[in-house]
XYZ file of N, CA and C in Angstrom:
756
model
N 83.524 13.347 234.309
C 83.153 14.568 233.600
C 81.924 14.299 232.742
N 80.974 15.228 232.734
C 79.768 15.064 231.936
C 80.085 15.210 230.444
N 79.175 14.694 229.622
C 79.350 14.822 228.171
C 79.390 16.287 227.759
N 78.520 17.105 228.353
C 78.508 18.523 227.988
C 79.825 19.193 228.364
N 80.375 18.865 229.527
C 81.653 19.448 229.931
C 82.794 18.983 229.031
N 82.747 17.728 228.590
C 83.753 17.195 227.671
C 83.815 18.045 226.402
N 82.651 18.314 225.811
C 82.628 19.085 224.566
C 82.800 20.580 224.796
N 82.423 21.060 225.967
C 82.749 22.449 226.308
C 84.259 22.657 226.249
N 85.002 21.714 226.834
C 86.460 21.820 226.863
C 87.063 21.713 225.463
N 86.437 20.907 224.599
C 86.984 20.677 223.254
C 86.564 21.719 222.225
N 85.594 22.540 222.546
C 84.964 23.387 221.522
C 85.953 24.315 220.810
N 86.992 24.757 221.485
C 87.965 25.657 220.855
C 88.943 24.923 219.948
N 89.048 23.605 220.119
C 90.069 22.825 219.415
C 89.500 21.807 218.441
N 88.191 21.574 218.468
C 87.634 20.429 217.768
C 87.893 20.478 216.261
N 87.956 21.668 215.682
C 88.209 21.771 214.243
C 89.568 21.195 213.859
N 90.496 21.092 214.827
C 91.832 20.585 214.543
C 91.841 19.081 214.305
N 90.748 18.409 214.609
C 90.624 16.988 214.264
C 90.759 16.807 212.755
N 90.352 17.815 211.989
C 90.331 17.746 210.529
C 91.539 18.464 209.953
N 92.155 17.870 208.935
C 93.277 18.529 208.267
C 92.843 19.865 207.680
N 91.626 19.912 207.137
C 91.037 21.136 206.590
C 89.563 21.099 206.967
N 89.207 21.815 208.029
C 87.843 21.713 208.558
C 86.816 22.141 207.518
N 87.062 23.248 206.805
C 86.093 23.707 205.817
C 85.911 22.687 204.699
N 86.997 22.078 204.259
C 86.873 21.045 203.230
C 86.052 19.869 203.742
N 86.224 19.513 205.013
C 85.438 18.420 205.588
C 83.979 18.816 205.732
N 83.716 20.069 206.114
C 82.338 20.567 206.167
C 81.667 20.376 204.808
N 82.356 20.799 203.753
C 81.789 20.711 202.399
C 81.612 19.254 201.968
N 82.595 18.425 202.248
C 82.555 17.019 201.834
C 81.425 16.265 202.557
N 81.308 16.491 203.865
C 80.252 15.818 204.612
C 78.873 16.295 204.171
N 78.745 17.578 203.864
C 77.451 18.095 203.400
C 77.055 17.481 202.067
N 78.020 17.311 201.167
C 77.710 16.671 199.882
C 77.227 15.241 200.104
N 77.917 14.521 200.985
C 77.533 13.133 201.242
C 76.152 13.054 201.878
N 75.894 13.893 202.872
C 74.593 13.872 203.536
C 73.487 14.313 202.590
N 73.767 15.303 201.756
C 72.773 15.764 200.784
C 72.383 14.636 199.841
N 73.366 13.834 199.410
C 73.048 12.736 198.494
C 72.190 11.684 199.192
N 72.467 11.418 200.465
C 71.663 10.448 201.208
C 70.261 10.984 201.448
N 70.171 12.243 201.847
C 68.866 12.848 202.120
C 67.992 12.808 200.872
N 68.544 13.157 199.732
C 67.751 13.181 198.500
C 67.391 11.769 198.045
N 68.274 10.829 198.324
C 67.980 9.443 197.958
C 66.928 8.834 198.873
N 67.014 9.129 200.164
C 66.130 8.501 201.142
C 64.856 9.300 201.389
N 64.928 10.623 201.200
C 63.817 11.468 201.619
C 63.037 12.099 200.497
N 63.303 11.702 199.259
C 62.572 12.290 198.155
C 63.279 13.517 197.616
N 62.740 14.158 196.577
C 63.452 15.224 195.868
C 63.493 16.571 196.579
N 62.592 16.821 197.537
C 62.526 18.176 198.083
C 62.496 18.247 199.606
N 63.290 17.464 200.333
C 63.368 17.691 201.779
C 63.994 19.058 202.025
N 63.455 19.803 202.966
C 63.872 21.195 203.123
C 64.373 21.503 204.527
N 63.684 21.004 205.562
C 64.039 21.359 206.932
C 64.811 20.233 207.593
N 65.849 20.610 208.331
C 66.710 19.644 209.008
C 66.855 20.044 210.473
N 66.773 19.065 211.352
C 67.155 19.230 212.750
C 68.420 18.421 212.980
N 69.513 19.107 213.251
C 70.767 18.460 213.630
C 70.815 18.483 215.153
N 70.576 17.335 215.781
C 70.366 17.328 217.230
C 71.627 17.033 218.025
N 72.765 16.916 217.348
C 74.058 16.800 218.046
C 75.081 17.580 217.218
N 74.827 18.870 217.087
C 75.514 19.685 216.078
C 76.962 19.970 216.418
N 77.356 19.877 217.691
C 78.719 20.237 218.050
C 79.048 21.652 217.623
N 80.227 21.835 217.045
C 80.639 23.172 216.601
C 80.116 23.491 215.201
N 79.327 22.579 214.614
C 78.636 22.909 213.372
C 79.111 22.196 212.131
N 79.897 21.141 212.259
C 80.514 20.512 211.092
C 79.491 20.106 210.037
N 78.394 19.492 210.445
C 77.363 19.093 209.481
C 76.373 20.234 209.218
N 75.972 20.942 210.263
C 74.955 21.990 210.120
C 75.398 23.095 209.173
N 76.648 23.520 209.291
C 77.137 24.626 208.462
C 77.113 24.252 206.984
N 77.590 23.046 206.678
C 77.621 22.631 205.282
C 76.243 22.460 204.690
N 75.305 21.925 205.470
C 73.941 21.740 204.966
C 73.232 23.070 204.805
N 73.467 24.008 205.715
C 72.890 25.349 205.566
C 73.433 26.025 204.316
N 74.716 25.825 204.041
C 75.317 26.421 202.845
C 74.735 25.832 201.570
N 74.189 24.628 201.651
C 73.579 23.988 200.487
C 72.095 24.322 200.356
N 71.593 25.229 201.191
C 70.238 25.728 201.023
C 69.190 25.134 201.935
N 69.587 24.221 202.808
C 68.618 23.660 203.741
C 68.309 24.664 204.857
N 67.102 24.579 205.380
C 66.736 25.340 206.571
C 67.114 24.483 207.776
N 68.195 24.866 208.446
C 68.771 24.014 209.483
C 68.512 24.598 210.871
N 67.957 23.763 211.720
C 67.864 24.037 213.149
C 68.834 23.095 213.832
N 69.627 23.601 214.764
C 70.678 22.782 215.374
C 70.629 22.904 216.891
N 70.922 21.811 217.552
C 71.020 21.837 219.007
C 72.091 20.860 219.454
N 72.558 21.049 220.682
C 73.601 20.204 221.234
C 73.570 20.332 222.745
N 74.135 19.336 223.419
C 74.185 19.335 224.873
C 75.198 20.343 225.416
N 76.198 20.705 224.607
C 77.306 21.552 225.065
C 77.042 23.023 224.773
N 76.899 23.857 225.790
C 76.702 25.296 225.545
C 77.868 25.936 224.793
N 79.104 25.534 225.088
C 80.248 26.140 224.409
C 80.289 25.744 222.939
N 79.955 24.489 222.631
C 79.910 24.068 221.228
C 78.819 24.796 220.478
N 77.661 24.971 221.109
C 76.557 25.704 220.476
C 76.971 27.138 220.176
N 77.648 27.778 221.104
C 78.083 29.155 220.879
C 79.109 29.219 219.749
N 79.987 28.234 219.663
C 80.965 28.183 218.567
C 80.245 28.003 217.230
N 79.248 27.104 217.172
C 78.491 26.896 215.930
C 77.779 28.178 215.523
N 77.213 28.880 216.484
C 76.521 30.142 216.191
C 77.499 31.166 215.607
N 78.691 31.272 216.195
C 79.710 32.203 215.710
C 80.174 31.833 214.312
N 80.407 30.544 214.075
C 80.878 30.102 212.755
C 79.831 30.384 211.684
N 78.563 30.193 212.023
C 77.493 30.496 211.061
C 77.453 31.980 210.749
N 77.569 32.794 211.776
C 77.539 34.243 211.583
C 78.700 34.688 210.700
N 79.885 34.134 210.924
C 81.064 34.521 210.142
C 80.929 34.117 208.675
N 80.139 33.074 208.401
C 79.934 32.609 207.037
C 78.681 33.200 206.390
N 77.949 34.022 207.131
C 76.722 34.601 206.600
C 75.615 33.586 206.405
N 75.600 32.550 207.257
C 74.606 31.486 207.131
C 73.515 31.646 208.188
N 72.307 31.269 207.823
C 71.193 31.268 208.763
C 71.160 29.921 209.481
N 71.347 29.938 210.781
C 71.387 28.711 211.570
C 70.800 29.000 212.949
N 69.675 28.361 213.251
C 69.068 28.498 214.571
C 69.687 27.458 215.488
N 70.354 27.899 216.545
C 71.121 27.011 217.403
C 70.681 27.182 218.853
N 70.588 26.069 219.575
C 70.219 26.127 220.988
C 70.780 24.917 221.723
N 70.719 24.982 223.039
C 71.208 23.894 223.889
C 70.048 22.964 224.207
N 70.216 21.667 223.910
C 69.161 20.698 224.204
C 69.762 19.311 224.337
N 69.171 18.513 225.201
C 69.496 17.107 225.380
C 68.657 16.312 224.384
N 69.275 15.387 223.648
C 68.514 14.629 222.647
C 67.431 13.756 223.276
N 67.495 13.519 224.570
C 66.459 12.733 225.231
C 65.201 13.552 225.518
N 65.267 14.857 225.290
C 64.076 15.710 225.442
C 63.933 16.622 224.226
N 64.230 16.081 223.061
C 64.356 16.864 221.837
C 63.035 17.512 221.421
N 61.967 16.713 221.350
C 60.682 17.283 220.928
C 60.147 18.246 221.970
N 60.363 17.952 223.221
C 59.930 18.868 224.279
C 60.602 20.232 224.138
N 61.816 20.214 223.592
C 62.560 21.463 223.406
C 62.148 22.191 222.125
N 62.122 21.479 221.000
C 61.877 22.135 219.706
C 60.399 22.272 219.376
N 59.580 21.345 219.830
C 58.115 21.407 219.679
C 57.670 21.587 218.224
N 58.355 20.899 217.308
C 57.952 20.916 215.908
C 58.576 19.716 215.203
N 58.163 19.501 213.952
C 58.707 18.394 213.176
C 59.527 18.918 212.004
N 60.377 18.035 211.479
C 61.320 18.383 210.425
C 61.318 17.286 209.359
N 61.741 17.652 208.159
C 61.877 16.655 207.093
C 62.958 15.633 207.418
N 64.025 16.096 208.079
C 65.163 15.238 208.406
C 65.588 15.512 209.848
N 65.762 14.453 210.616
C 66.408 14.547 211.924
C 67.757 13.850 211.808
N 68.802 14.541 212.242
C 70.176 14.121 211.975
C 70.970 14.080 213.278
N 71.743 13.012 213.460
C 72.713 12.938 214.562
C 73.952 12.241 214.032
N 75.057 12.990 213.924
C 76.266 12.452 213.296
C 77.406 12.293 214.287
N 78.452 11.643 213.789
C 79.753 11.561 214.459
C 79.679 10.850 215.808
N 78.946 9.731 215.841
C 78.942 8.839 217.007
C 78.454 9.525 218.277
N 77.467 10.409 218.143
C 76.946 11.108 219.314
C 76.013 10.248 220.147
N 75.191 9.430 219.493
C 74.209 8.621 220.229
C 74.867 7.708 221.268
N 76.051 7.100 221.004
C 76.657 6.246 222.020
C 77.152 6.966 223.272
N 77.008 8.279 223.362
C 77.209 8.942 224.653
C 76.085 8.583 225.629
N 74.974 8.085 225.124
C 73.912 7.558 225.987
C 74.314 6.138 226.363
N 74.345 5.828 227.640
C 75.107 4.679 228.119
C 74.292 3.416 228.359
N 73.031 3.423 227.923
C 72.234 2.207 228.048
C 71.147 2.227 226.977
N 70.604 1.055 226.678
C 69.569 0.950 225.650
C 68.341 1.772 225.994
N 68.018 1.862 227.267
C 66.822 2.604 227.667
C 66.948 4.084 227.319
N 68.117 4.682 227.576
C 68.317 6.094 227.235
C 68.329 6.297 225.727
N 68.941 5.366 224.988
C 68.948 5.487 223.531
C 67.535 5.385 222.988
N 66.736 4.474 223.511
C 65.346 4.360 223.065
C 64.564 5.625 223.370
N 64.800 6.222 224.528
C 64.156 7.504 224.856
C 64.517 8.555 223.812
N 65.789 8.634 223.459
C 66.223 9.607 222.460
C 65.594 9.306 221.104
N 65.597 8.045 220.692
C 65.030 7.698 219.386
C 63.532 7.987 219.336
N 62.834 7.834 220.431
C 61.413 8.202 220.449
C 61.243 9.708 220.275
N 62.168 10.482 220.846
C 62.145 11.933 220.632
C 62.488 12.273 219.188
N 63.454 11.564 218.596
C 63.771 11.753 217.179
C 62.514 11.508 216.336
N 61.807 10.442 216.671
C 60.605 10.083 215.914
C 59.556 11.186 216.011
N 59.357 11.718 217.200
C 58.383 12.789 217.364
C 58.773 14.041 216.576
N 60.078 14.247 216.395
C 60.556 15.428 215.661
C 60.584 15.218 214.153
N 60.368 13.984 213.697
C 60.387 13.683 212.269
C 58.972 13.783 211.714
N 58.795 14.597 210.685
C 57.456 14.735 210.114
C 57.034 13.437 209.449
N 55.738 13.155 209.336
C 55.292 11.993 208.560
C 55.855 12.067 207.135
N 56.485 10.998 206.707
C 57.156 10.985 205.410
C 58.615 11.389 205.484
N 59.068 11.813 206.661
C 60.447 12.256 206.824
C 61.384 11.123 207.196
N 62.653 11.474 207.386
C 63.684 10.472 207.665
C 64.535 10.892 208.850
N 65.150 9.893 209.454
C 66.122 10.098 210.524
C 67.421 9.432 210.104
N 68.526 10.153 210.249
C 69.845 9.639 209.888
C 70.768 9.735 211.092
N 71.383 8.617 211.455
C 72.284 8.550 212.607
C 73.589 7.916 212.161
N 74.710 8.626 212.332
C 76.005 8.033 211.994
C 76.736 7.637 213.273
N 77.333 6.426 213.239
C 77.986 5.866 214.423
C 79.226 5.074 214.020
N 80.089 4.816 214.999
C 81.194 3.884 214.787
C 80.646 2.463 214.673
N 81.311 1.672 213.867
C 80.970 0.260 213.769
C 81.851 -0.491 214.762
N 81.372 -0.604 215.990
C 82.194 -1.226 217.030
C 82.472 -2.694 216.746
N 81.577 -3.361 216.029
C 81.789 -4.769 215.721
C 83.004 -4.978 214.822
N 83.390 -3.957 214.085
C 84.540 -4.061 213.178
C 85.838 -3.595 213.831
N 85.778 -3.210 215.106
C 86.946 -2.674 215.800
C 87.507 -3.720 216.758
N 88.805 -3.685 216.953
C 89.453 -4.556 217.930
C 89.395 -3.881 219.293
N 88.536 -4.381 220.145
C 88.362 -3.799 221.479
C 88.908 -4.739 222.557
N 89.856 -5.605 222.165
C 90.384 -6.583 223.117
C 91.360 -5.964 224.110
N 92.131 -4.966 223.678
C 93.065 -4.311 224.592
C 92.317 -3.345 225.492
N 92.531 -3.444 226.781
C 91.768 -2.632 227.724
C 92.185 -1.158 227.716
N 93.420 -0.873 227.287
C 93.860 0.517 227.134
C 94.360 0.689 225.701
N 93.822 1.675 224.999
C 94.151 1.870 223.597
C 94.496 3.333 223.331
N 95.451 3.525 222.427
C 95.859 4.858 221.996
C 95.346 5.093 220.586
N 94.632 6.206 220.392
C 94.063 6.528 219.081
C 94.549 7.926 218.664
N 95.582 7.998 217.815
C 96.107 9.305 217.398
C 95.220 9.975 216.363
N 95.179 11.298 216.403
C 94.521 12.078 215.357
C 95.565 12.679 214.426
N 96.301 13.667 214.902
C 97.203 14.355 213.974
C 98.098 15.315 214.727
N 99.066 15.847 213.975
C 99.842 17.012 214.387
C 99.434 18.161 213.487
N 99.012 19.265 214.072
C 98.575 20.427 213.295
C 99.458 21.622 213.650
N 99.993 22.281 212.623
C 100.756 23.517 212.809
C 99.892 24.691 212.376
N 99.614 25.584 213.304
C 98.810 26.778 213.052
C 99.670 27.984 213.421
N 100.221 28.661 212.393
C 101.172 29.731 212.671
C 102.378 29.146 213.384
N 102.741 29.739 214.539
C 103.883 29.233 215.286
C 103.456 28.300 216.418
N 102.212 27.826 216.353
C 101.693 26.929 217.383
C 101.538 25.528 216.800
N 102.071 24.550 217.495
C 101.898 23.144 217.103
C 100.927 22.477 218.079
N 99.951 21.761 217.501
C 98.983 21.007 218.295
C 99.150 19.513 217.987
N 99.170 18.717 219.023
C 99.191 17.263 218.896
C 97.919 16.732 219.541
N 97.122 15.972 218.768
C 95.821 15.510 219.244
C 95.772 13.984 219.246
N 95.299 13.411 220.343
C 95.112 11.963 220.414
C 94.128 11.632 221.532
N 93.609 10.395 221.467
C 92.718 9.887 222.500
C 93.337 8.656 223.155
N 93.014 8.452 224.416
C 93.313 7.206 225.110
C 91.991 6.617 225.580
N 91.744 5.365 225.197
C 90.520 4.662 225.584
C 90.830 3.681 226.701
N 90.014 3.705 227.740
C 90.076 2.725 228.817
C 88.785 1.921 228.775
N 88.912 0.658 228.355
C 87.726 -0.159 228.104
C 87.273 -0.897 229.357
N 85.975 -0.845 229.574
C 85.311 -1.636 230.610
C 83.966 -2.061 230.018
N 84.011 -3.035 229.077
C 82.855 -3.397 228.246
C 81.571 -3.567 229.057
N 80.452 -3.089 228.454
C 80.313 -2.530 227.103
C 80.612 -1.029 227.027
N 81.128 -0.440 228.106
C 81.443 0.987 228.102
C 82.948 1.176 227.928
N 83.334 2.396 227.588
C 84.741 2.764 227.622
C 84.867 4.254 227.878
N 85.891 4.606 228.637
C 86.200 6.019 228.890
C 87.185 6.515 227.842
N 86.928 7.700 227.337
C 87.817 8.344 226.374
C 88.402 9.601 227.000
N 89.720 9.689 227.012
C 90.383 10.935 227.387
C 90.988 11.540 226.131
N 90.563 12.745 225.819
C 91.033 13.452 224.621
C 92.111 14.440 225.068
N 93.300 14.292 224.484
C 94.438 15.149 224.826
C 94.738 16.100 223.667
N 94.948 17.355 223.992
C 95.457 18.340 223.041
C 96.720 18.938 223.658
N 97.863 18.665 223.023
C 99.126 19.272 223.454
C 99.346 20.524 222.614
N 99.487 21.645 223.259
C 99.650 22.945 222.587
C 101.063 23.458 222.874
N 101.851 23.652 221.815
C 103.247 24.047 221.965
C 103.501 25.320 221.159
N 103.752 26.397 221.860
C 103.965 27.701 221.227
C 105.455 28.036 221.217
N 106.042 27.973 220.028
C 107.435 28.358 219.868
C 108.340 27.612 220.826
N 109.159 28.361 221.575
C 110.106 27.747 222.506
C 109.552 27.652 223.922
N 108.291 28.055 224.111
C 107.685 27.978 225.434
C 107.375 26.527 225.791
N 107.272 26.217 227.080
C 106.867 24.856 227.464
C 105.478 24.518 226.923
N 105.293 23.278 226.570
C 104.005 22.841 226.030
C 102.938 22.836 227.124
N 101.691 23.086 226.708
C 100.538 23.014 227.591
C 99.689 21.826 227.170
N 99.242 21.043 228.133
C 98.413 19.878 227.849
C 96.987 20.150 228.309
N 96.048 20.027 227.376
C 94.625 20.107 227.688
C 94.065 18.693 227.604
N 93.274 18.299 228.572
C 92.667 16.968 228.524
C 91.234 17.035 229.026
N 90.402 16.176 228.447
C 88.999 16.123 228.830
C 88.515 14.691 228.642
N 87.571 14.255 229.459
C 87.237 12.836 229.544
C 85.733 12.624 229.484
N 85.325 11.565 228.793
C 83.905 11.218 228.720
C 83.775 9.703 228.570
N 82.538 9.224 228.566
C 82.270 7.794 228.472
C 81.370 7.509 227.280
N 81.639 6.412 226.585
C 80.829 5.937 225.469
C 80.308 4.530 225.775
N 79.256 4.182 225.068
C 78.695 2.829 225.076
C 79.014 2.215 223.714
N 79.773 1.129 223.694
C 80.151 0.481 222.430
C 78.974 -0.352 221.924
N 77.936 0.338 221.518
C 76.676 -0.314 221.149
C 76.747 -0.801 219.704
N 76.422 -2.057 219.452
C 76.473 -2.584 218.075
C 75.381 -1.959 217.204
N 75.673 -1.825 215.930
C 74.711 -1.239 215.001
C 73.410 -2.031 214.939
N 73.421 -3.377 214.937
C 72.127 -4.089 214.945
C 71.247 -3.732 216.138
N 71.846 -3.453 217.287
C 71.059 -3.038 218.457
C 70.425 -1.669 218.198
N 71.178 -0.750 217.606
C 70.634 0.579 217.290
C 69.498 0.465 216.276
N 69.653 -0.395 215.290
C 68.589 -0.585 214.302
C 67.319 -1.081 214.984
N 67.465 -2.045 215.890
C 66.292 -2.562 216.584
C 65.647 -1.492 217.460
N 66.450 -0.680 218.120
C 65.908 0.385 218.971
C 65.188 1.444 218.135
N 65.710 1.749 216.936
C 65.008 2.692 216.062
C 63.657 2.141 215.645
N 63.601 0.847 215.372
C 62.325 0.228 215.032
C 61.355 0.292 216.211
N 61.855 0.023 217.418
C 61.010 0.102 218.607
C 60.477 1.519 218.819
N 61.256 2.512 218.409
C 60.822 3.906 218.554
C 59.759 4.296 217.542
N 59.524 3.458 216.517
C 58.477 3.725 215.542
C 58.938 3.866 214.116
N 60.248 3.952 213.888
C 60.755 4.107 212.527
C 60.582 2.809 211.739
N 60.366 2.960 210.441
C 60.214 1.810 209.553
C 61.295 1.849 208.474
N 61.441 0.710 207.791
C 62.456 0.573 206.743
C 63.816 1.048 207.265
N 64.163 0.609 208.473
C 65.427 1.013 209.096
C 66.550 0.144 208.530
N 67.591 0.792 208.046
C 68.685 0.016 207.461
C 69.995 0.800 207.525
N 71.051 0.067 207.292
C 72.414 0.610 207.351
C 72.849 1.047 205.960
N 73.467 2.223 205.868
C 73.998 2.734 204.605
C 75.517 2.827 204.732
N 76.227 2.208 203.817
C 77.689 2.157 203.833
C 78.272 2.885 202.625
N 79.492 3.379 202.794
C 80.281 3.840 201.666
C 79.951 5.214 201.136
N 79.084 5.956 201.831
C 78.738 7.304 201.373
C 79.300 8.344 202.332
N 79.094 8.136 203.617
C 79.565 9.034 204.667
C 80.796 8.415 205.311
N 81.517 9.175 206.140
C 82.750 8.641 206.715
C 82.498 7.594 207.801
N 81.279 7.528 208.298
C 80.860 6.474 209.209
C 79.634 5.775 208.619
N 79.342 4.541 209.055
C 78.065 3.949 208.670
C 76.911 4.832 209.141
N 75.870 4.882 208.331
C 74.675 5.648 208.687
C 73.501 4.690 208.823
N 72.720 4.881 209.881
C 71.467 4.160 210.048
C 70.340 5.109 209.621
N 69.555 4.679 208.669
C 68.454 5.496 208.149
C 67.127 4.850 208.530
N 66.223 5.666 209.051
C 64.879 5.200 209.373
C 63.849 6.182 208.861
N 62.684 5.670 208.501
C 61.627 6.481 207.923
C 60.421 6.536 208.858
N 59.809 7.704 208.911
C 58.513 7.816 209.565
C 57.452 7.808 208.465
N 56.579 6.816 208.498
C 55.602 6.662 207.434
C 54.588 7.781 207.440
N 54.022 8.068 206.249
C 53.034 9.130 206.116
C 51.724 8.709 206.772
């Protein structure tokens, strides 16, 4: 299954990953705002969120006054983000784009280019990641910053070839949802199957599943690839966002 199809299937359920999606939107926006102001100076204004999904980061940053342009590979996720913005009265320009052709799609630069929640490792080799980072660089204005959040695979136990990763049980009205992932490792790649069990009252449960592949790319490799793409002062930021963030600057 393609990455876009994986997120198309998840777009209706992805908010259930969070105990309180709106609270997480607000919390992540506060964290990103603090990093942006620390790394990008006092008045960064425009943001390109190039892996926006259903809008978790874009919505919160737009609510904090940023001019946010958002894109994603998944048409269904983009449509969900557009709907969520409209329901909140937020201005959010959203479109479908592959991060490997980002500048070709947007044809402009931004104060901040953002990719969160381990999206870059959907690119399955260093060459594709470097292509994407070069597009990120082209979309970053001189003096601007790029922020990428990823899993720290070096800190994870990837020795078991099949792994179960639970998320939560969510009760929404009379519907119970059980969410978990199963990872099938074939280093340096691994397949992820995301399961959503939907149980309505006394009816039989329905199982939704969708599958994609990740590259367990180490953070030092990503830092080096960002440098190769042209970014300077590339470094890892810990303890502010829920994942490590790699920050790179485009010099003036």
